[in-house]
Coordinates of C-alpha atoms in Angstrom, one line a residue:
M1 CA 18.0 -17.1 72.8
E2 CA 15.5 -15.0 71.9
Q3 CA 18.2 -12.9 70.1
V4 CA 19.6 -15.7 68.5
M5 CA 16.3 -16.5 67.2
T6 CA 15.8 -12.9 65.6
E7 CA 19.0 -12.4 64.1
N8 CA 18.5 -16.1 62.7
G9 CA 15.2 -14.9 61.4
S10 CA 16.5 -11.6 60.0
L11 CA 19.0 -13.7 58.1
W12 CA 16.2 -16.1 56.6
E13 CA 14.6 -12.5 55.6
K14 CA 17.0 -11.0 54.1
N15 CA 18.0 -14.1 52.1
R16 CA 15.5 -16.1 51.5
V17 CA 14.3 -15.1 47.6
W18 CA 17.1 -16.4 46.0
L19 CA 17.9 -19.3 48.6
L20 CA 14.6 -20.4 47.5
A21 CA 15.3 -19.7 43.9
A22 CA 18.3 -21.9 44.3
F23 CA 16.0 -24.3 45.6
L24 CA 14.0 -24.1 42.9
G25 CA 16.6 -24.3 40.2
M26 CA 17.8 -27.8 41.9
I27 CA 14.5 -29.5 41.7
T28 CA 14.1 -28.1 38.1
F29 CA 17.5 -29.9 37.4
I30 CA 15.9 -33.1 39.5
C31 CA 12.6 -33.0 37.1
I32 CA 15.1 -32.5 33.9
Y33 CA 18.1 -35.2 34.9
G34 CA 16.8 -37.5 37.5
I35 CA 18.7 -38.4 40.7
R36 CA 20.4 -41.1 39.7
I37 CA 23.3 -39.1 37.7
L38 CA 23.6 -37.5 41.1
D39 CA 25.1 -40.9 42.4
F40 CA 29.6 -40.0 43.0
T41 CA 30.0 -43.5 42.1
Y42 CA 28.0 -43.7 39.2
D43 CA 29.9 -43.5 35.9
D44 CA 28.1 -45.8 33.6
W45 CA 26.7 -42.4 31.8
L46 CA 29.7 -40.7 31.1
L47 CA 31.4 -44.0 29.5
N48 CA 29.1 -43.6 26.5
G49 CA 30.5 -41.5 23.5
G50 CA 30.7 -37.8 23.2
D51 CA 32.3 -35.0 25.1
L52 CA 31.0 -36.1 28.4
S53 CA 33.1 -39.1 28.1
Q54 CA 36.4 -36.9 27.1
H55 CA 35.3 -34.5 30.2
Y56 CA 34.8 -37.4 33.0
L57 CA 38.3 -39.6 31.4
G58 CA 40.2 -35.9 31.6
W59 CA 39.2 -36.3 35.1
C60 CA 39.9 -40.1 35.5
F61 CA 43.8 -39.2 34.0
F62 CA 44.4 -36.0 36.2
R63 CA 43.4 -37.7 39.4
N64 CA 45.5 -40.8 38.8
S65 CA 48.7 -38.7 37.8
D66 CA 51.0 -37.4 39.9
W67 CA 51.2 -33.9 41.5
S68 CA 53.1 -31.4 39.6
F69 CA 54.0 -27.9 39.5
P70 CA 51.5 -26.1 37.9
A71 CA 49.7 -27.5 39.6
G72 CA 46.9 -28.6 36.9
L73 CA 49.3 -30.7 34.6
M74 CA 48.7 -34.1 33.8
D75 CA 51.3 -37.0 32.8
K76 CA 48.9 -39.7 32.3
I77 CA 47.1 -38.7 29.0
A78 CA 49.5 -37.7 26.9
Y79 CA 52.8 -39.5 28.5
P80 CA 55.6 -38.9 28.6
N81 CA 54.1 -35.0 27.7
H82 CA 52.4 -32.8 30.6
V83 CA 48.9 -31.3 29.8
S84 CA 47.0 -29.4 31.4
V85 CA 43.1 -30.6 33.0
I86 CA 42.2 -27.3 31.5
F87 CA 42.0 -28.9 28.1
T88 CA 39.5 -31.6 28.8
D89 CA 37.1 -29.4 29.2
S90 CA 36.6 -31.3 32.7
V91 CA 35.9 -28.0 35.2
P92 CA 39.1 -27.8 36.5
L93 CA 38.6 -26.0 39.9
L94 CA 36.5 -29.1 40.8
A95 CA 38.5 -31.4 39.5
L96 CA 41.5 -30.2 41.6
F97 CA 39.4 -30.0 44.8
F98 CA 38.5 -33.0 44.7
K99 CA 42.1 -34.7 43.6
S100 CA 43.3 -32.9 46.6
L101 CA 41.2 -35.1 48.5
G102 CA 41.9 -38.0 46.7
K103 CA 42.5 -40.4 49.1
F104 CA 38.9 -40.1 50.8
L105 CA 37.2 -40.7 47.5
P106 CA 36.1 -44.4 46.3
D107 CA 38.0 -45.7 43.4
T108 CA 35.0 -44.5 40.6
F109 CA 34.6 -41.2 41.1
Q110 CA 32.5 -38.9 39.5
Y111 CA 31.3 -34.9 40.0
F112 CA 30.0 -33.6 37.1
G113 CA 25.9 -34.5 38.3
M114 CA 27.0 -32.4 41.2
W115 CA 28.1 -29.3 39.2
G116 CA 25.0 -29.7 37.2
I117 CA 22.8 -29.5 40.0
L118 CA 25.1 -26.6 41.2
C119 CA 25.3 -24.7 38.6
F120 CA 21.3 -25.2 38.1
G121 CA 20.5 -24.0 42.0
L122 CA 22.9 -21.1 41.2
Q123 CA 21.4 -19.7 38.0
G124 CA 18.1 -19.6 39.7
A125 CA 19.6 -17.7 42.7
F126 CA 21.9 -14.9 40.8
G127 CA 18.7 -15.1 38.5
A128 CA 16.5 -13.5 41.6
L129 CA 19.2 -11.5 43.1
L130 CA 18.9 -9.8 39.4
I131 CA 15.2 -9.3 39.2
R132 CA 15.7 -8.2 43.2
H133 CA 17.8 -5.3 42.0
Y134 CA 15.1 -3.6 40.4
K135 CA 11.9 -5.4 42.1
K136 CA 10.7 -5.3 45.8
D137 CA 7.9 -8.1 45.0
E138 CA 9.4 -11.5 45.9
V139 CA 7.2 -13.8 44.3
T140 CA 8.2 -12.2 41.0
A141 CA 12.2 -12.2 42.2
I142 CA 11.2 -16.3 42.4
M143 CA 9.1 -17.1 40.0
G144 CA 11.2 -14.9 37.3
S145 CA 14.1 -16.5 38.3
L146 CA 12.7 -19.7 37.0
F147 CA 13.1 -17.6 33.3
F148 CA 16.9 -18.3 33.7
V149 CA 16.7 -21.7 34.8
I150 CA 15.1 -23.1 32.1
T151 CA 16.9 -20.8 29.5
P152 CA 17.6 -23.3 25.9
V153 CA 21.3 -21.5 26.0
M154 CA 21.8 -23.2 29.5
I155 CA 20.6 -26.3 29.2
Y156 CA 21.7 -26.9 25.8
R157 CA 24.6 -27.0 27.3
M158 CA 24.6 -28.7 30.1
F159 CA 26.4 -32.5 29.8
M160 CA 27.3 -31.5 26.5
H161 CA 29.8 -28.8 26.9
T162 CA 29.3 -29.8 30.8
A163 CA 32.1 -26.8 31.9
L164 CA 30.0 -24.0 30.3
G165 CA 27.0 -25.1 31.9
G166 CA 28.4 -22.5 34.6
Q167 CA 26.3 -19.7 32.7
W168 CA 25.3 -18.5 35.9
L169 CA 29.2 -16.9 35.9
L170 CA 27.4 -14.1 33.2
L171 CA 24.6 -13.5 35.8
F172 CA 27.6 -13.2 38.6
A173 CA 28.9 -10.4 36.5
F174 CA 25.6 -9.1 35.6
W175 CA 25.0 -8.7 39.3
L176 CA 28.5 -7.5 40.1
G177 CA 27.9 -4.6 38.1
L178 CA 24.3 -3.5 39.0
E179 CA 25.0 -3.7 42.2
R180 CA 28.2 -1.5 42.5
N181 CA 26.6 0.9 44.2
H182 CA 26.4 -0.8 47.3
L183 CA 29.5 -2.2 47.4
S184 CA 32.6 -1.0 49.4
P185 CA 35.0 -0.3 46.9
V186 CA 37.5 -3.2 48.7
K187 CA 34.6 -5.4 48.0
K188 CA 33.8 -4.8 44.6
V189 CA 37.9 -5.1 44.1
V190 CA 37.9 -8.3 45.5
L191 CA 34.2 -9.9 43.6
W192 CA 35.8 -8.8 40.2
T193 CA 39.2 -10.6 41.3
F194 CA 37.1 -13.3 42.5
L195 CA 34.9 -13.8 39.1
G196 CA 38.1 -14.0 37.6
F197 CA 39.4 -17.1 39.8
L198 CA 36.2 -18.4 38.7
C199 CA 35.8 -18.1 35.3
G200 CA 39.9 -18.8 34.4
S201 CA 39.3 -22.1 36.6
I202 CA 35.7 -23.3 35.1
H203 CA 36.0 -22.4 31.5
L204 CA 38.0 -20.1 29.0
Y205 CA 35.2 -18.7 27.2
F206 CA 33.3 -17.4 30.5
V207 CA 36.9 -15.6 30.7
P208 CA 36.0 -12.6 27.5
M209 CA 32.0 -12.9 28.1
C210 CA 32.1 -11.9 31.9
G211 CA 35.1 -9.3 31.2
L212 CA 33.3 -8.0 28.2
I213 CA 30.1 -7.3 31.2
M214 CA 32.7 -6.0 33.2
C215 CA 34.2 -3.2 31.2
A216 CA 30.8 -2.1 30.3
F217 CA 29.8 -1.3 34.0
L218 CA 33.2 -0.1 35.0
L219 CA 32.7 2.6 31.9
E220 CA 28.9 3.4 33.5
E221 CA 30.6 3.6 36.9
L222 CA 33.5 5.9 35.6
I223 CA 31.1 7.9 33.4
Q224 CA 29.1 8.1 36.5
K225 CA 31.5 9.0 39.1
K226 CA 35.0 9.6 37.6
N227 CA 36.8 6.7 39.7
L228 CA 39.1 6.0 37.4
F229 CA 41.4 4.8 39.8
L230 CA 38.7 2.1 41.1
C231 CA 38.1 1.3 37.9
L232 CA 41.0 0.3 37.1
L233 CA 41.7 -1.3 39.7
S234 CA 38.9 -3.7 39.4
G235 CA 39.7 -4.4 36.0
A236 CA 43.7 -5.8 36.8
G237 CA 42.1 -7.8 39.8
Y238 CA 39.9 -9.8 37.3
C239 CA 42.8 -9.8 34.7
A240 CA 45.5 -10.8 37.2
A241 CA 43.1 -13.5 38.7
V242 CA 42.8 -14.9 35.6
V243 CA 46.4 -14.9 34.4
T244 CA 47.4 -16.5 37.5
T245 CA 44.4 -19.0 37.5
V246 CA 45.1 -20.2 34.1
Y247 CA 49.4 -20.5 35.0
L248 CA 48.7 -22.7 37.8
L249 CA 46.3 -25.0 36.3
G250 CA 49.4 -25.2 33.4
G251 CA 47.5 -23.6 31.1
F252 CA 50.8 -21.3 29.3
S253 CA 53.4 -24.8 29.8
H254 CA 52.6 -26.3 26.3
D255 CA 52.3 -25.6 23.1
H256 CA 48.5 -25.3 21.8
Q257 CA 46.7 -24.4 18.3
L258 CA 45.5 -20.9 19.1
D259 CA 43.7 -20.5 15.9
A260 CA 41.8 -23.8 15.1
G261 CA 40.0 -22.3 11.8
G262 CA 36.7 -22.0 10.9
L263 CA 35.7 -18.5 12.3
G264 CA 32.6 -17.7 11.0
Q265 CA 31.1 -21.5 11.1
F266 CA 30.0 -21.6 14.5
S267 CA 28.5 -18.1 14.6
F268 CA 25.4 -16.3 16.0
N269 CA 23.2 -15.8 12.7
L270 CA 20.6 -12.4 12.5
N271 CA 17.5 -15.2 13.3
G272 CA 18.9 -16.7 16.3
L273 CA 16.8 -14.8 19.0
I274 CA 13.5 -16.2 17.2
N275 CA 15.1 -19.2 16.0
P276 CA 13.9 -22.0 18.3
Q277 CA 16.0 -24.8 16.9
G278 CA 14.3 -27.5 17.5
W279 CA 13.3 -26.0 21.4
S280 CA 9.8 -25.0 20.6
R281 CA 6.6 -26.8 19.6
L282 CA 4.6 -24.0 18.5
L283 CA 7.8 -22.0 16.3
P284 CA 9.2 -23.6 13.2
D285 CA 12.9 -23.8 13.0
L286 CA 14.5 -21.1 10.7
P287 CA 17.7 -22.2 8.6
L288 CA 20.9 -20.9 9.3
Y289 CA 24.3 -21.0 8.2
G290 CA 27.6 -22.8 9.0
D291 CA 28.7 -26.2 9.6
G292 CA 28.4 -25.2 13.3
A293 CA 25.9 -23.0 13.3
G294 CA 24.1 -24.6 16.9
E295 CA 26.7 -22.9 18.9
G296 CA 25.0 -19.8 17.7
L297 CA 21.8 -20.9 20.0
A298 CA 20.0 -17.7 21.2
F299 CA 16.5 -18.7 21.4
L300 CA 14.8 -16.7 24.5
G301 CA 11.8 -19.4 24.9
I302 CA 8.2 -18.7 24.2
G303 CA 7.3 -17.4 27.0
I304 CA 10.2 -14.2 27.1
L305 CA 9.5 -13.8 23.7
I306 CA 5.6 -13.2 24.2
L307 CA 6.5 -11.1 27.1
L308 CA 8.7 -8.8 25.3
V309 CA 6.5 -8.7 22.2
I310 CA 3.8 -7.4 24.7
E311 CA 6.2 -4.5 26.7
G312 CA 7.4 -2.9 23.2
I313 CA 3.9 -2.4 21.6
S314 CA 3.1 -0.9 24.8
F315 CA 6.4 1.0 24.7
V316 CA 5.1 1.9 21.8
I317 CA 1.8 3.0 23.1
F318 CA 3.4 4.7 25.8
F319 CA 6.0 6.8 24.3
V320 CA 3.3 8.5 21.5
R321 CA 1.4 9.3 24.6
N322 CA 4.5 10.1 26.3
K323 CA 3.0 9.8 29.7
T324 CA 5.0 8.4 32.8
K325 CA 3.9 7.0 35.8
E326 CA 5.4 5.5 38.1
N327 CA 4.4 2.2 39.7
D328 CA 3.5 1.8 44.0
G329 CA 5.3 -0.1 46.2
E330 CA 9.5 0.1 43.6
R331 CA 12.8 -0.7 45.2
S332 CA 13.7 3.0 46.5
G333 CA 16.4 4.7 45.3
S334 CA 16.9 7.3 42.6
T335 CA 16.5 7.0 38.6
Q336 CA 19.9 6.9 37.8
E337 CA 20.5 4.2 40.5
R338 CA 17.9 2.0 39.7
Y339 CA 17.6 2.8 35.6
G340 CA 21.0 4.5 35.1
N341 CA 22.6 1.7 33.9
G342 CA 21.9 2.7 29.7
I343 CA 25.3 2.8 29.0
A344 CA 26.5 -0.5 30.2
Y345 CA 23.5 -2.6 28.7
I346 CA 24.2 -0.6 25.2
L347 CA 27.6 -1.6 25.2
I348 CA 27.0 -5.2 26.4
G349 CA 24.5 -5.6 23.5
V350 CA 26.9 -4.0 21.0
L351 CA 29.7 -5.9 21.8
S352 CA 28.4 -9.2 21.9
L353 CA 26.6 -8.8 18.8
V354 CA 29.6 -7.8 17.1
V355 CA 31.7 -10.7 18.5
S356 CA 29.4 -13.2 18.1
F357 CA 28.2 -12.3 14.5
S358 CA 32.1 -13.0 13.8
H359 CA 33.2 -11.7 10.7
Q360 CA 30.5 -13.4 8.9
L361 CA 27.0 -11.2 8.7
A362 CA 24.7 -14.1 8.5
L363 CA 21.3 -14.0 7.5
G364 CA 19.2 -17.8 7.3
S365 CA 21.5 -20.2 5.1
R366 CA 23.3 -16.5 3.4
V367 CA 25.8 -14.7 4.2
I368 CA 25.0 -10.9 3.5
W369 CA 28.1 -9.3 4.2
E370 CA 31.8 -10.2 4.9
I371 CA 33.7 -7.9 6.9
P372 CA 37.0 -7.7 5.5
Y373 CA 38.5 -7.3 8.8
P374 CA 42.6 -7.9 8.7
D375 CA 44.0 -11.2 8.9
K376 CA 46.0 -10.9 12.2
L377 CA 42.3 -9.9 13.9
I378 CA 40.9 -13.1 12.4
S379 CA 43.7 -15.2 13.9
L380 CA 43.3 -14.1 17.1
W381 CA 39.4 -14.1 17.0
G382 CA 39.8 -17.8 16.0
M383 CA 40.7 -18.7 19.6
F384 CA 37.2 -18.0 20.0
R385 CA 36.3 -19.4 17.1
S386 CA 32.8 -20.3 18.8
S387 CA 31.5 -16.9 18.8
G388 CA 28.4 -17.4 18.8
R389 CA 28.2 -18.0 22.2
F390 CA 28.9 -14.3 22.8
I391 CA 25.3 -14.0 22.4
W392 CA 24.3 -15.2 25.7
P393 CA 25.1 -11.7 27.9
V394 CA 22.3 -10.3 25.2
V395 CA 20.0 -13.2 26.2
Y396 CA 20.3 -12.8 29.9
A397 CA 20.1 -9.2 29.4
L398 CA 16.7 -9.5 27.6
T399 CA 15.4 -12.1 29.5
L400 CA 15.9 -10.0 32.4
C401 CA 14.7 -6.9 30.6
A402 CA 11.2 -9.3 30.2
V403 CA 10.2 -10.0 33.8
V404 CA 11.5 -7.0 35.2
M405 CA 9.4 -4.4 32.8
W406 CA 6.6 -7.1 32.8
D407 CA 4.4 -5.5 36.5
R408 CA 5.5 -1.9 35.1
I409 CA 2.8 -3.0 31.9
Y410 CA 0.4 -4.5 33.8
K411 CA -0.6 -3.0 36.9
K412 CA -2.7 -5.5 38.3
K413 CA 0.2 -7.2 40.6
R414 CA -1.6 -10.0 41.8
A415 CA -2.7 -10.3 37.7
A416 CA 0.9 -9.8 36.5
V417 CA 2.1 -12.7 38.7
I418 CA -0.1 -14.7 37.6
I419 CA 0.3 -14.3 34.1
L420 CA 4.0 -14.4 34.3
G421 CA 3.4 -17.9 36.1
L422 CA 1.3 -18.9 33.0
L423 CA 3.2 -17.9 30.2
L424 CA 6.6 -19.7 32.3
M425 CA 4.6 -23.0 32.5
V426 CA 3.9 -22.6 28.4
Q427 CA 7.4 -22.2 28.0
V428 CA 8.0 -25.1 30.1
W429 CA 5.6 -26.7 27.4
D430 CA 6.8 -25.6 24.5
S431 CA 10.1 -27.1 25.0
F432 CA 8.9 -30.1 26.8
P433 CA 10.0 -32.3 23.8
Q434 CA 14.1 -31.0 24.5
L435 CA 13.3 -31.8 28.4
K436 CA 11.9 -34.9 28.3
M437 CA 14.6 -36.1 25.6
R438 CA 17.4 -35.3 28.0
N439 CA 15.2 -37.1 31.0
D440 CA 14.7 -40.1 28.8
E441 CA 18.6 -40.5 28.6
F442 CA 20.0 -39.1 32.0
G443 CA 16.7 -40.2 33.9
R444 CA 17.1 -44.2 32.9
E445 CA 19.9 -46.5 34.5
Q446 CA 22.6 -46.5 31.6
I447 CA 25.2 -49.5 31.4
Y448 CA 28.3 -48.8 29.9
E449 CA 29.9 -52.2 27.9
S450 CA 33.4 -51.7 26.5
G451 CA 34.3 -52.6 23.2
L452 CA 37.0 -54.4 24.5
T453 CA 36.2 -57.4 25.4
D454 CA 39.0 -60.4 24.7
E455 CA 40.8 -62.2 27.6
K456 CA 44.2 -60.8 26.1
W457 CA 43.3 -57.1 28.4
S458 CA 43.1 -59.2 31.5
E459 CA 46.4 -60.4 30.9
W460 CA 48.0 -57.5 29.5
A461 CA 46.9 -55.2 32.3
G462 CA 49.3 -57.6 34.9
N463 CA 52.2 -56.3 33.6
K464 CA 51.7 -53.4 31.3
E465 CA 52.2 -50.0 31.9
H466 CA 51.6 -47.6 28.8
L467 CA 49.7 -47.7 25.7
V468 CA 50.8 -46.1 22.6
F469 CA 48.5 -45.2 19.7
V470 CA 50.5 -45.7 16.4
S471 CA 47.3 -45.2 14.2
Y472 CA 45.7 -42.0 14.7
I473 CA 42.3 -43.0 16.6
I474 CA 41.5 -39.4 18.3
E475 CA 38.4 -39.2 15.4
N476 CA 37.6 -42.8 16.1
Q477 CA 35.6 -41.6 19.3
G478 CA 34.6 -45.4 20.4
L479 CA 37.9 -46.8 20.2
L480 CA 39.8 -43.9 21.7
Y481 CA 37.2 -44.1 25.0
S482 CA 37.6 -47.3 25.3
L483 CA 41.0 -47.5 25.5
S484 CA 41.4 -44.9 27.8
D485 CA 39.1 -45.7 30.0
Y486 CA 41.2 -50.0 29.9
A487 CA 44.1 -47.8 30.9
V488 CA 41.9 -45.9 33.3
K489 CA 41.1 -48.7 35.6
N490 CA 44.6 -50.3 35.0
D491 CA 46.3 -47.3 36.4
M492 CA 48.0 -47.1 32.5
T493 CA 49.3 -44.2 30.4
I494 CA 48.2 -43.2 27.0
N495 CA 50.1 -41.0 24.6
N496 CA 47.2 -39.2 22.7
F497 CA 43.8 -38.4 23.5
Y498 CA 41.5 -35.9 22.4
L499 CA 42.4 -32.0 23.9
A500 CA 41.2 -28.7 22.9
H501 CA 43.2 -26.5 20.4
S502 CA 45.1 -29.8 19.9
A503 CA 47.4 -29.3 22.7
A504 CA 50.7 -30.0 23.3
R505 CA 50.1 -31.6 19.6
S506 CA 53.5 -31.3 17.9
D507 CA 55.3 -33.0 21.9
I508 CA 53.1 -35.5 21.3
N509 CA 53.7 -36.3 17.7
K510 CA 57.5 -36.2 18.6
A511 CA 57.4 -38.0 21.6
L512 CA 55.6 -40.6 19.2
E513 CA 58.5 -41.0 17.1
E514 CA 61.2 -41.4 19.4
E515 CA 58.7 -44.5 21.1
L516 CA 58.8 -45.8 17.8
Q517 CA 62.6 -46.0 17.0
H518 CA 62.9 -47.6 20.7
P519 CA 60.2 -50.1 21.3
Q520 CA 59.4 -51.1 25.1
K521 CA 58.3 -54.1 27.1
D522 CA 55.9 -52.6 29.2
T523 CA 53.9 -50.9 26.1
L524 CA 50.9 -51.9 23.8
Y525 CA 51.0 -50.4 20.6
I526 CA 47.9 -49.7 19.1
Y527 CA 46.7 -49.9 15.3
K528 CA 43.9 -49.7 13.6
I529 CA 43.0 -52.3 11.0
E530 CA 43.1 -50.3 7.9
D531 CA 47.0 -49.4 9.1
E532 CA 48.1 -53.1 9.1
N533 CA 50.7 -51.7 6.8
L534 CA 51.9 -49.8 9.6
C535 CA 52.8 -52.8 11.5
K536 CA 55.6 -53.7 8.7
Q537 CA 58.1 -50.8 9.8
Y538 CA 58.3 -51.8 13.1
G539 CA 59.8 -55.2 14.3
M540 CA 57.3 -56.5 16.9
E541 CA 54.9 -59.0 17.6
Y542 CA 51.0 -58.8 16.8
I543 CA 47.9 -59.9 17.4
Q544 CA 44.4 -59.1 16.4
V545 CA 41.9 -58.1 19.3
D546 CA 38.1 -56.8 19.3
G547 CA 38.8 -55.4 15.5
I548 CA 42.5 -53.5 16.7
I549 CA 45.8 -54.4 16.4
V550 CA 48.3 -54.8 19.1
G551 CA 51.6 -54.7 18.8
T552 CA 54.4 -55.7 21.9
V553 CA 58.2 -56.3 22.1
K554 CA 59.1 -59.5 20.7
S555 CA 60.2 -61.9 23.6
G556 CA 64.3 -61.7 23.8
T557 CA 64.7 -57.8 22.3
P558 CA 67.0 -55.6 24.3
Q559 CA 65.9 -53.3 25.9

């Protein structure tokens, strides 16, 4: 018994830093968003429009669809076509897992609140692990991890582009790169492969971002250890995991638009790191270029900026005086082991900046340089047209640098920790309006009211199986999501939905043309009021309900 207690104590001591950081990350989530959205059966907050409704309804249609191969395909959201759950950004990993448990779940079930608190916990855990790579002090690691948790680039994404809240994947990639000398060759390959699986099953934007971080550290390792085979094996494992995962999720099973256009409109601005874009009380917002310039949000937070400014000034003074003095109590190991990742960090910084700028280098509201890349490269680049997101690795590298370098600058340990805590509070205060806005939205009880209130909908629910949108209603989210929610609750199909990269668009359009040539009795045909002239083209019975026109096959019409 005493031996077991000793082992448990040792296990706790070994892992307590990242566990406590994860706990604080989850507490931070609750402070911002409340606990109501953690209720698995509460979905009203997910049905009031925006991308959240897309993510949730995508999960609902996926859950209602029959199993098929590849496993990530669903047949009820673009009937009769199959579409991958990847393209509703419903966190495919969780969608697949919970669909497999479908018989044990309540009729109404959502996992997005759970995903949010999980992301905050993992963000804190990996933040602490990164700091611990450089710092022995546990308090600094735990407190510093909160800078990763409250970073604007992560909170901004959570419950907007929900899957992109999983930025702990980037921290995981950094941790694998930094800890490579402490991992066996087999474990190293397995973990990089596992990361590829996670990226492919959570959000595809993480694939090139984590891949970029991986390549930088593998190149560093190749230079230091000349281990070409292990580096190639790690990279191959990552790529194979991504391709296999996307295939099994159905990502290659239908057409989708690779280049959606607009590259350069969603880029990182040269003022991005100091441009709060509404995330600061102290600093003013700076001009931006592009309709989707918010995609390039990279504000570090006022606390991190203050740390970097002080450290930058100290570094200049230190460099001029040319004095080197090691801190006491640092983690044991060679200088190369602790600080020998310069090539990796430089590569990450340069490549992230190049990709995030896109082909248009903007400062404020003006493009100061348009780089004449080949058209084919720009078109390929358009697969990830929200290029501003690629600045995230730089944001996290600078955050890590700010925390790690602080007590090298400030020699008094206790005072350094106190000041770090004060700057953390300053950063929370500075971004408090944004945090409060999220608390006001998600912390209160939301009640969803469908736009479909006519009794005819209940009547149709008993004998209709399909909804066909004859009019193009995708841009009318209120109508689209009301009809989609109605279809989900009555186990009906729809023929079109808001899908990323216009997935299966040609198949959807072709199926609509064929459907209208042979209307079916078990189908409701939906028209917008302004498309009333379309009704004259098809021999149906029409009724106007809730501001839309619904067509049905005339009684007695042979099928």
